[in-house]
XYZ file of N, CA and C in Angstrom:
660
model
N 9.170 -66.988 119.532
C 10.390 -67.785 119.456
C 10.033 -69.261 119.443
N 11.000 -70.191 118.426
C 10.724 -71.423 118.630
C 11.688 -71.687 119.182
N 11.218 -73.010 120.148
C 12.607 -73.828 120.821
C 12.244 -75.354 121.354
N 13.370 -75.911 120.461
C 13.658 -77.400 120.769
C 14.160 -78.080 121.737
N 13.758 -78.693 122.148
C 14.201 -79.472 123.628
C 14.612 -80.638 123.420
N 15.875 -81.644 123.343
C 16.225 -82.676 123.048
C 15.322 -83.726 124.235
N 14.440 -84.654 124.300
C 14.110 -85.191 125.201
C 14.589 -86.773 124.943
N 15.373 -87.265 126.120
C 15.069 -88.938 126.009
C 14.557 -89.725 127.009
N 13.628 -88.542 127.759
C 12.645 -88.997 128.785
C 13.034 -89.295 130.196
N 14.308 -88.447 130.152
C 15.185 -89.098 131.579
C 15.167 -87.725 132.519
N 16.029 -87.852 133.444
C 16.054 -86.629 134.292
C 16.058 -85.567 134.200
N 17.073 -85.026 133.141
C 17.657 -84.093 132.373
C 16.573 -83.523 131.684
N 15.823 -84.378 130.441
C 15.074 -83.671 129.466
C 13.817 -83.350 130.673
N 14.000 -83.763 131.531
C 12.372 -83.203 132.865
C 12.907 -81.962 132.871
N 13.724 -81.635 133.706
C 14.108 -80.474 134.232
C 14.181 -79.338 132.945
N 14.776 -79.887 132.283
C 15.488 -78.702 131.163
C 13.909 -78.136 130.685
N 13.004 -79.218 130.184
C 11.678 -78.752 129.639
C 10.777 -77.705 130.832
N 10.744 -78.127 132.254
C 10.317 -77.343 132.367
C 10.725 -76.140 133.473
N 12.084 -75.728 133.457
C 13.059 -74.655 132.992
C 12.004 -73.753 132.101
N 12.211 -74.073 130.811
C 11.777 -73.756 129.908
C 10.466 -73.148 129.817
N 9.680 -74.215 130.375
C 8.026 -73.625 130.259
C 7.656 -72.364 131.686
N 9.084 -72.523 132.157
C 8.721 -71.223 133.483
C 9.111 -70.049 133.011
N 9.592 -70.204 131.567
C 10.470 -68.859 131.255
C 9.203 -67.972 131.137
N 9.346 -66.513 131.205
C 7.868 -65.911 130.826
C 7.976 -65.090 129.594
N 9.595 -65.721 128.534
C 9.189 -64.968 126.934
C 7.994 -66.083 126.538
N 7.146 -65.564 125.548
C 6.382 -66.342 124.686
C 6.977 -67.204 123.786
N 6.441 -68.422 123.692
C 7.598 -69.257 122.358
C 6.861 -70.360 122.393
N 6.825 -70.527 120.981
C 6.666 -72.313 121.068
C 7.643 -73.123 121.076
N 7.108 -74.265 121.822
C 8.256 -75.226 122.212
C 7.914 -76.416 121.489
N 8.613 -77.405 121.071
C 8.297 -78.714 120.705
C 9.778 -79.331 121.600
N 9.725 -80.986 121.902
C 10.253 -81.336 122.531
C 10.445 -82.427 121.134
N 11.808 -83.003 121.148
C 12.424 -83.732 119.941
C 13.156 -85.023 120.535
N 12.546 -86.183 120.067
C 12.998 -87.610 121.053
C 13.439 -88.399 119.487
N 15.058 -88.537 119.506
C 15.754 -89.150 119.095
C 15.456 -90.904 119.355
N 14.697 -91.632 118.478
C 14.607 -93.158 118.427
C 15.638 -94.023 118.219
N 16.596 -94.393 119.456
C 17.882 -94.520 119.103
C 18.174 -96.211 119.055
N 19.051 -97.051 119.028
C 18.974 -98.057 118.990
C 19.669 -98.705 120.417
N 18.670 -99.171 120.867
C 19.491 -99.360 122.449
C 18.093 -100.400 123.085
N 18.645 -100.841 123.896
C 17.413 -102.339 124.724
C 16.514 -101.139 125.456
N 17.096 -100.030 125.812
C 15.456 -99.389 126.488
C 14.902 -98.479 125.678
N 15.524 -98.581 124.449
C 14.612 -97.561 123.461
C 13.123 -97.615 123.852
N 12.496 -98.582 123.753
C 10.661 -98.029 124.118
C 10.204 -97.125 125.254
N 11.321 -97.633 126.403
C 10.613 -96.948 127.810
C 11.050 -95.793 128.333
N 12.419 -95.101 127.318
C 12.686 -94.019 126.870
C 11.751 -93.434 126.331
N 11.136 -93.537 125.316
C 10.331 -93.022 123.801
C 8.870 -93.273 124.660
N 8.495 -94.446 125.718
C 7.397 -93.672 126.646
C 7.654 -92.715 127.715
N 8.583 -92.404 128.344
C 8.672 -91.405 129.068
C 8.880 -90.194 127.843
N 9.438 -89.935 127.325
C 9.031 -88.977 126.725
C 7.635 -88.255 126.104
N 7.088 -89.099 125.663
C 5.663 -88.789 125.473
C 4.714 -88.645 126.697
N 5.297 -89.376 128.218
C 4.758 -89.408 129.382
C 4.991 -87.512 129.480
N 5.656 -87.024 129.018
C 6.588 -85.595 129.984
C 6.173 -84.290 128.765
N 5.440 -85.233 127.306
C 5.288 -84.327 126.544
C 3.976 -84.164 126.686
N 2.983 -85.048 127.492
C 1.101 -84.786 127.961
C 1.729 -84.340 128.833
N 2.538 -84.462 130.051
C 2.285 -83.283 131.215
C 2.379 -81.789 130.632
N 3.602 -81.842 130.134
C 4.006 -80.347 129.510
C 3.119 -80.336 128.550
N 1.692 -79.710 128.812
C 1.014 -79.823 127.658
C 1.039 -78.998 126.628
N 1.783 -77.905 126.794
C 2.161 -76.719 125.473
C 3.214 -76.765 124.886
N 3.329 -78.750 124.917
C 4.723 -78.829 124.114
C 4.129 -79.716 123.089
N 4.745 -79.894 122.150
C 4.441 -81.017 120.514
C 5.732 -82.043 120.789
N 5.501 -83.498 121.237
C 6.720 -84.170 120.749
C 6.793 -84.503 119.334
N 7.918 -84.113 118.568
C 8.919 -85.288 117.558
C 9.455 -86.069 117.587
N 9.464 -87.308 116.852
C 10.022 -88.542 116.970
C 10.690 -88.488 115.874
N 12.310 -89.046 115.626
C 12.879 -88.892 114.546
C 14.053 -90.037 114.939
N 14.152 -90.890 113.529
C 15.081 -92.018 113.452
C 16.481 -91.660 113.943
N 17.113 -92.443 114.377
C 18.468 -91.942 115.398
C 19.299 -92.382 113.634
N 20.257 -91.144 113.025
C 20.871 -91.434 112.352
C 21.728 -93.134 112.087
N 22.500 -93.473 111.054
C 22.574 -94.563 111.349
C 24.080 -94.187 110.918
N 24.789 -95.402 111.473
C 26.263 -94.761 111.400
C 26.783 -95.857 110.731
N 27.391 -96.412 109.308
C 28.203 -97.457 108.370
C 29.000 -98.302 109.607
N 28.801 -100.018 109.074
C 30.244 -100.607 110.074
C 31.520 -99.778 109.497
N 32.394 -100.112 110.266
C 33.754 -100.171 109.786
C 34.781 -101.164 109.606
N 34.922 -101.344 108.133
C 36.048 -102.590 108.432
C 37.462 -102.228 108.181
N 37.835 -100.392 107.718
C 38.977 -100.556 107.504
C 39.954 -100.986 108.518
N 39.889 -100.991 109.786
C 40.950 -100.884 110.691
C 41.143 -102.578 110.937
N 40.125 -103.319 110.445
C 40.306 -104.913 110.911
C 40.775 -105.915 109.889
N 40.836 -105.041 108.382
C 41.311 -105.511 107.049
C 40.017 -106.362 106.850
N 39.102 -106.556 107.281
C 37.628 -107.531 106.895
C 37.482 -107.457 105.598
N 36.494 -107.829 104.707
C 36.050 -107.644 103.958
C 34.233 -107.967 104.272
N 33.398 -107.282 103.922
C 32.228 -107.612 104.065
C 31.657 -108.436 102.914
N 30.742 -110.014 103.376
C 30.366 -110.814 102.373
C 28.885 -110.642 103.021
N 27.701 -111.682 102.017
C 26.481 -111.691 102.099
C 25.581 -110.071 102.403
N 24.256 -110.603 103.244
C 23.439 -109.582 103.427
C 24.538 -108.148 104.132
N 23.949 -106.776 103.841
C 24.604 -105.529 104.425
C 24.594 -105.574 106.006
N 25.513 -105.358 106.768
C 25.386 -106.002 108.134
C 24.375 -104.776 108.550
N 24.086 -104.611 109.826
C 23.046 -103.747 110.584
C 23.917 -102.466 110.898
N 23.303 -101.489 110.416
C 24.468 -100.466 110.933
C 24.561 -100.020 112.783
N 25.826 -99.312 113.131
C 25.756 -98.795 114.531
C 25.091 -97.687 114.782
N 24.906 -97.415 115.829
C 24.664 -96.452 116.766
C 25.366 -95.360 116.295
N 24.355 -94.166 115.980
C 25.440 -92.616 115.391
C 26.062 -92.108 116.588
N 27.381 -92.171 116.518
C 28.558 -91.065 117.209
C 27.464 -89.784 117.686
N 28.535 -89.433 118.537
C 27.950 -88.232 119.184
C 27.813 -87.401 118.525
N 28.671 -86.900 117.435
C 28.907 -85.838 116.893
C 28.021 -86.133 115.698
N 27.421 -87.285 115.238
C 26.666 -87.182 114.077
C 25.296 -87.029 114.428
N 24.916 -87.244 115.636
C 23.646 -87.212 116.130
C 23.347 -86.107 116.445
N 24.399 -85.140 117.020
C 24.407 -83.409 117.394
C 23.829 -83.280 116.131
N 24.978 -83.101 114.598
C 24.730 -82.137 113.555
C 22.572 -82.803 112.887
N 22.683 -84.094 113.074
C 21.345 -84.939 111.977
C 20.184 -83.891 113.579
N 20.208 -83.932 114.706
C 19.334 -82.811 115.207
C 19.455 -81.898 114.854
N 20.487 -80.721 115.308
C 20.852 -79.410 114.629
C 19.869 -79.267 113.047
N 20.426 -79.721 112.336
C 19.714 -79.490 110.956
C 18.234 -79.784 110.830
N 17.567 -80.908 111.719
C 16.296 -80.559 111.725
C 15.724 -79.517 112.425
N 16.746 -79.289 113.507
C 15.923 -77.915 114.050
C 16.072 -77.104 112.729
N 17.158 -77.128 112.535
C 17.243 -75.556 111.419
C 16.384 -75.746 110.348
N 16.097 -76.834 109.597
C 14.813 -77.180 108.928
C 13.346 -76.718 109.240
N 13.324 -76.609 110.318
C 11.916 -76.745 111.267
C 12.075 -75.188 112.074
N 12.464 -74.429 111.378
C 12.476 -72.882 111.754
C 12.618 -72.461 113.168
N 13.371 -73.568 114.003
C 13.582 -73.535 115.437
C 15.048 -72.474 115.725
N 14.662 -71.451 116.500
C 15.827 -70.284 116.865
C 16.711 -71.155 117.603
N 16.387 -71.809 119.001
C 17.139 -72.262 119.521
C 16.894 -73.719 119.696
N 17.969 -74.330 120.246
C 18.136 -76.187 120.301
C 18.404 -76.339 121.965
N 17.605 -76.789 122.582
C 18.511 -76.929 124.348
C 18.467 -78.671 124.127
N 19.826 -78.855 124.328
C 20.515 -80.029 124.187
C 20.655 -80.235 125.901
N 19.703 -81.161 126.588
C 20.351 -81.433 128.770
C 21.174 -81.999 128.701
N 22.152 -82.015 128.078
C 23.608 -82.893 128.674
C 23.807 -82.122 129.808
N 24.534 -83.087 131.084
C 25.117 -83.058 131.749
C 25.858 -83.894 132.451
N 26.846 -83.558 133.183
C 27.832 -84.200 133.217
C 28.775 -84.399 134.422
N 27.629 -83.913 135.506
C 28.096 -84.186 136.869
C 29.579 -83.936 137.199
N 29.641 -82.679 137.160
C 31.274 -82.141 137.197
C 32.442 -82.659 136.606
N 32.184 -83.415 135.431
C 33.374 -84.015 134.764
C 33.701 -83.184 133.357
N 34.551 -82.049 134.168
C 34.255 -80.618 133.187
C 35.011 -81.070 131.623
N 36.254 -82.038 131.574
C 36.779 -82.448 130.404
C 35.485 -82.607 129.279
N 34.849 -83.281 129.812
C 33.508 -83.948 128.892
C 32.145 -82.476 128.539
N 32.640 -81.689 129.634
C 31.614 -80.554 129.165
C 32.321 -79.291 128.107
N 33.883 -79.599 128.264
C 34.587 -78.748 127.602
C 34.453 -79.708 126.353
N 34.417 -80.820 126.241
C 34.322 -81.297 124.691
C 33.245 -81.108 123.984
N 32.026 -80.840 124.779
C 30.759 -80.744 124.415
C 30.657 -79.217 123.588
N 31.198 -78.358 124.555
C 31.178 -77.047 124.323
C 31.812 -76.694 122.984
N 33.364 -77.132 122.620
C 33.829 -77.048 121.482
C 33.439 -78.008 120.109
N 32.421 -79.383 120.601
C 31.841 -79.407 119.302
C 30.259 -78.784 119.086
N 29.860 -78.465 120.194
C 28.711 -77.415 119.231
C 29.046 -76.087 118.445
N 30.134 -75.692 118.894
C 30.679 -74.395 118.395
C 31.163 -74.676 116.734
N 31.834 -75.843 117.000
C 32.316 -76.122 115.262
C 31.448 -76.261 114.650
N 30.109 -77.417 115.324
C 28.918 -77.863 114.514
C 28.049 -76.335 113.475
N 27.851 -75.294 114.999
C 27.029 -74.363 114.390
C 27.998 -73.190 113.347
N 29.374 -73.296 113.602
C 30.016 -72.941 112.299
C 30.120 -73.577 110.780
N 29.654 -75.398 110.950
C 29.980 -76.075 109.794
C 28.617 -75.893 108.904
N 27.816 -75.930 109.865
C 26.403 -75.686 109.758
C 26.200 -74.306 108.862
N 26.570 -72.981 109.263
C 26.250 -71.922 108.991
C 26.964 -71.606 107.500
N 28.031 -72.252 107.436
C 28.593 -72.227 106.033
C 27.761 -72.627 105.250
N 26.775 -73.612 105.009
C 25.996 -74.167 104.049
C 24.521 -73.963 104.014
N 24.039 -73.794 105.248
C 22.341 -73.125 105.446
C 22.247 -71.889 106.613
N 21.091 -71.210 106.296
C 20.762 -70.495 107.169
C 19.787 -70.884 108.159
N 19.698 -69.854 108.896
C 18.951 -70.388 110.201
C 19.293 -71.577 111.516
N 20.599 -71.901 111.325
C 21.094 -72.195 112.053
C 20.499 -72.102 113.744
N 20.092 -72.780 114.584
C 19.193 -72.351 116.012
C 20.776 -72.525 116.939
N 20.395 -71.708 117.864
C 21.629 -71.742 119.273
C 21.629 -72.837 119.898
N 22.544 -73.313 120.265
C 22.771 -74.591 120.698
C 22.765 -73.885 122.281
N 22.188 -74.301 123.523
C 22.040 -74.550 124.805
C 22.238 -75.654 125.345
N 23.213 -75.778 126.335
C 23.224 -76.601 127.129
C 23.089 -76.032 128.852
N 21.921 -75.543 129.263
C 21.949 -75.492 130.474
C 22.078 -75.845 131.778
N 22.295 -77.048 131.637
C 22.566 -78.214 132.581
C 23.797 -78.488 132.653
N 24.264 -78.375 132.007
C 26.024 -79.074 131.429
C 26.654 -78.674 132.981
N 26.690 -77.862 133.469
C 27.723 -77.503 134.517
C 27.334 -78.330 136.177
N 25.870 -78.407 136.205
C 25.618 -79.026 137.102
C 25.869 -80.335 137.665
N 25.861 -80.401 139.250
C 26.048 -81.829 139.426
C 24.856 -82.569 139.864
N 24.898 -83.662 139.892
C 23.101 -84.486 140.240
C 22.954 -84.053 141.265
N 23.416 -83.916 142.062
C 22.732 -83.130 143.363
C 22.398 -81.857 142.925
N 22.646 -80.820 142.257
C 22.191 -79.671 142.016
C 21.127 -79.728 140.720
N 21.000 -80.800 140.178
C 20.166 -81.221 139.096
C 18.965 -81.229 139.909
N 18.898 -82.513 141.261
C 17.636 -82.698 141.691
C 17.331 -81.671 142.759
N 18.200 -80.814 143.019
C 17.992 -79.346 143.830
C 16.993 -78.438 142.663
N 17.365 -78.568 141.538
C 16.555 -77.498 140.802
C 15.410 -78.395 140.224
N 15.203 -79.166 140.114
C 13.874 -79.899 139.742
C 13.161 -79.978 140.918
N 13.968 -80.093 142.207
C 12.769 -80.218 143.357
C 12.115 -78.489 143.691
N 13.316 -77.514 143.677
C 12.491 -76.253 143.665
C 11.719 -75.763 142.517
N 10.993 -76.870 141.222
C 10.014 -76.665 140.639
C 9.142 -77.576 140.577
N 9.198 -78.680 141.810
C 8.488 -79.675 141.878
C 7.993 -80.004 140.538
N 9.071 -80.858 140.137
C 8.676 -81.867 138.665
C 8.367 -83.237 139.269
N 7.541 -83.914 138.514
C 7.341 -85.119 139.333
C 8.302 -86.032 138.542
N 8.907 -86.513 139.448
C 10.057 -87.748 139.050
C 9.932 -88.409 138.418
N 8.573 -89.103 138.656
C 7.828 -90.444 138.014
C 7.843 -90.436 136.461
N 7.969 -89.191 135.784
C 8.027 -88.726 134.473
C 9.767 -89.281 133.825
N 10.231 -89.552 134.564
C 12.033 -89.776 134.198
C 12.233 -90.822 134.273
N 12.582 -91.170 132.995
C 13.607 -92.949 133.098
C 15.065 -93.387 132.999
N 15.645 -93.985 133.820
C 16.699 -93.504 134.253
C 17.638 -94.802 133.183
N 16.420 -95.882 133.751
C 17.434 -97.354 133.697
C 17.849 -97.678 132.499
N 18.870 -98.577 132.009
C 19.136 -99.383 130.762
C 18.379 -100.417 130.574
N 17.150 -101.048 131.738
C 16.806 -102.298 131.809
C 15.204 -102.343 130.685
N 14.538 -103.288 130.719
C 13.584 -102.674 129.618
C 12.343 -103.264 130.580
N 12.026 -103.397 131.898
C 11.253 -104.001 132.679
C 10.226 -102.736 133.208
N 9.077 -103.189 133.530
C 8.074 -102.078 134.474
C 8.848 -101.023 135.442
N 9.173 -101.887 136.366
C 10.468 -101.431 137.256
C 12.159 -101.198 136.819
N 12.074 -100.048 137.591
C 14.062 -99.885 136.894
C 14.753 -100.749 137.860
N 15.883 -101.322 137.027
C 16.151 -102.703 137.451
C 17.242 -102.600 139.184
N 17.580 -101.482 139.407
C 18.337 -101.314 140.628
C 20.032 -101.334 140.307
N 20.352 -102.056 138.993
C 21.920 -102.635 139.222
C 22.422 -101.841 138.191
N 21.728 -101.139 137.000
C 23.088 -100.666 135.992
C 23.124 -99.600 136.488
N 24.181 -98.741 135.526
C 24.417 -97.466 135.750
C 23.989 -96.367 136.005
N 23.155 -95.878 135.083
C 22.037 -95.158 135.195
C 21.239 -95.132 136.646
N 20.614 -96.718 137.100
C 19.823 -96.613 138.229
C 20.862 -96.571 139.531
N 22.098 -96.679 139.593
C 22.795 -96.250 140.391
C 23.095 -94.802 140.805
N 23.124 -94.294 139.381
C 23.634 -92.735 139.450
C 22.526 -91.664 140.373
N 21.188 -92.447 139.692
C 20.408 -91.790 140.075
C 20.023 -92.513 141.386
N 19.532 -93.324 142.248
C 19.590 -93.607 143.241
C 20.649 -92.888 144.444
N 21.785 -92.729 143.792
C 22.529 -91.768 144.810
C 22.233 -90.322 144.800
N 22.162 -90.059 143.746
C 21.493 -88.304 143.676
C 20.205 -88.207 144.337
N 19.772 -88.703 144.674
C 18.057 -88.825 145.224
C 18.723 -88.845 146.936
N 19.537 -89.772 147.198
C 19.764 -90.163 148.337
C 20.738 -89.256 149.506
N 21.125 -88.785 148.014
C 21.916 -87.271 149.043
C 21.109 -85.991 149.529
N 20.231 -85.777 149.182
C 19.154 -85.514 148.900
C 17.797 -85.693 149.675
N 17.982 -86.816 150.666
C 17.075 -87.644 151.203
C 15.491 -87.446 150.415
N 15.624 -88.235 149.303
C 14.367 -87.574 148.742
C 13.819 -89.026 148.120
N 12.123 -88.892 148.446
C 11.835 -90.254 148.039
C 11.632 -90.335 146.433
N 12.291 -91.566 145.666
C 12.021 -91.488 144.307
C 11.070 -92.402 143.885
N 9.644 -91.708 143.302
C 8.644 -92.573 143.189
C 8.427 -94.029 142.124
N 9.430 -93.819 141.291
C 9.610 -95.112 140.787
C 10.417 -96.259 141.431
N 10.765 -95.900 143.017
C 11.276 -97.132 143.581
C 10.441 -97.225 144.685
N 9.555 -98.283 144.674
C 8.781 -98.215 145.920
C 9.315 -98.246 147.759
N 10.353 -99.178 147.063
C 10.911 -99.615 148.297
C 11.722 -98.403 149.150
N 12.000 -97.162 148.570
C 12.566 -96.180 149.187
C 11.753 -95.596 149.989
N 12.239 -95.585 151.739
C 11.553 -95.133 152.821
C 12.967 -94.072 153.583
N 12.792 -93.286 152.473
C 13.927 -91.898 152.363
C 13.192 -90.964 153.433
N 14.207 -90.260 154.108
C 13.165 -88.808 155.194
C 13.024 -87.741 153.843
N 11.682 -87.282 154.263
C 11.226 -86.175 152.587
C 12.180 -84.828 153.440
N 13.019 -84.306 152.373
C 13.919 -82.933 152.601
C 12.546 -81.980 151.999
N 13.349 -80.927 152.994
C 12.405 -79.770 153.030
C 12.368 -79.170 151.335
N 13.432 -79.633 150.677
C 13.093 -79.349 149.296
C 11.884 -79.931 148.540
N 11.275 -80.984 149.227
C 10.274 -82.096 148.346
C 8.982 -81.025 148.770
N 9.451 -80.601 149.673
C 7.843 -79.780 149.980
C 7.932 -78.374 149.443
N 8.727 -77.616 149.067
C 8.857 -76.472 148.379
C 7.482 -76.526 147.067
């Protein structure tokens, strides 16, 4: 069996990958890192390659993050001079431009780690556009791979409950928006995750300064 692992080097693609490598069917795996356009694109795209030498029976792919046209109908604009820079692909165009390379790339299944920390609206939207995707999909090519989301239901506390009972090392996950050595402490991301760690009492090795009590999960 082949199977694709969406990685963008963060918490999620840790766990989900090696989920995966504990399973005991045989399969090759490659892990697939979307180059997206964003200020921490690099230290994304190195943690991923950081998590694709640990997991060493995985192959990373690197593949251009679709590109998505401005839009000027809704502002009446007209566009003059050079073609402006295009945006960031929608969710839904970035699902199908993966999907089809898996299905290109003779991959059975796709595990997509979204999750979504009990904000089930957002996992029920998730759920009904992979379902359309791999129907819009199947009308026009074969081989279509299963879309997985195994994570989707979990909350960060039960995220870092199941990564600590497979002792993944943290240090492999990048959380922040910031583009510095250190994750910067203040956006979103390093908040989210700073509290999931902390419920948790669990020390997270990319913050030095955390002098957390180690839960009996860190030693499992």
């Amino acid at each position: 069996m082949k199977t694709m692992i969406l990685s963008a080097g963060g918490l999620r693609s840790l766990v989900a990958t090696a989920l995966v490598q504990a399973e005991p069917r045989k399969q090759t795996v490659w892990l697939l890192h979307v180059k997206r356009r964003a200020n921490n694109a690099a230290r994304q795209l190195d943690f991923a390659r950081k998590q694709a030498v640990h997991f060493h029976a995985c192959k990373l792919i690197e593949i251009d993050e679709p590109a998505a046209p401005v839009e000027f109908a809704a502002t009446g604009l007209v566009p003059s001079g050079p073609s402006p820079a295009p945006h960031a692909a929608s969710f839904e165009s970035l699902l199908e431009t993966v999907t089809e390379f898996a299905a290109d790339a003779g991959v059975e299944r796709l595990l997509w780690p979204a999750q979504f920390d009990g904000e089930f609206s957002r996992l029920a939207a998730l759920t009904e556009e992979t379902l359309l995707l791999r129907h819009r999909l199947a009308a026009r090519k074969h081989g279509v791979p299963r879309i997985e989301t195994p994570l989707a239901e979990l909350t960060d506390r039960q995220l870092l409950e199941l990564g600590a009972v497979m002792n993944v090392p943290w240090q492999l996950a990048w959380s922040c928006a910031g583009v510095e050595e250190q994750p910067c402490g203040q956006c979103n991301g390093c908040h989210r995750r700073a509290a999931a760690f902390k419920t948790l009492l669990l020390d997270d090795p990319l913050i030095p300064t955390t002098h957390a009590k180690r839960s009996p999960l860190h030693a499992r």
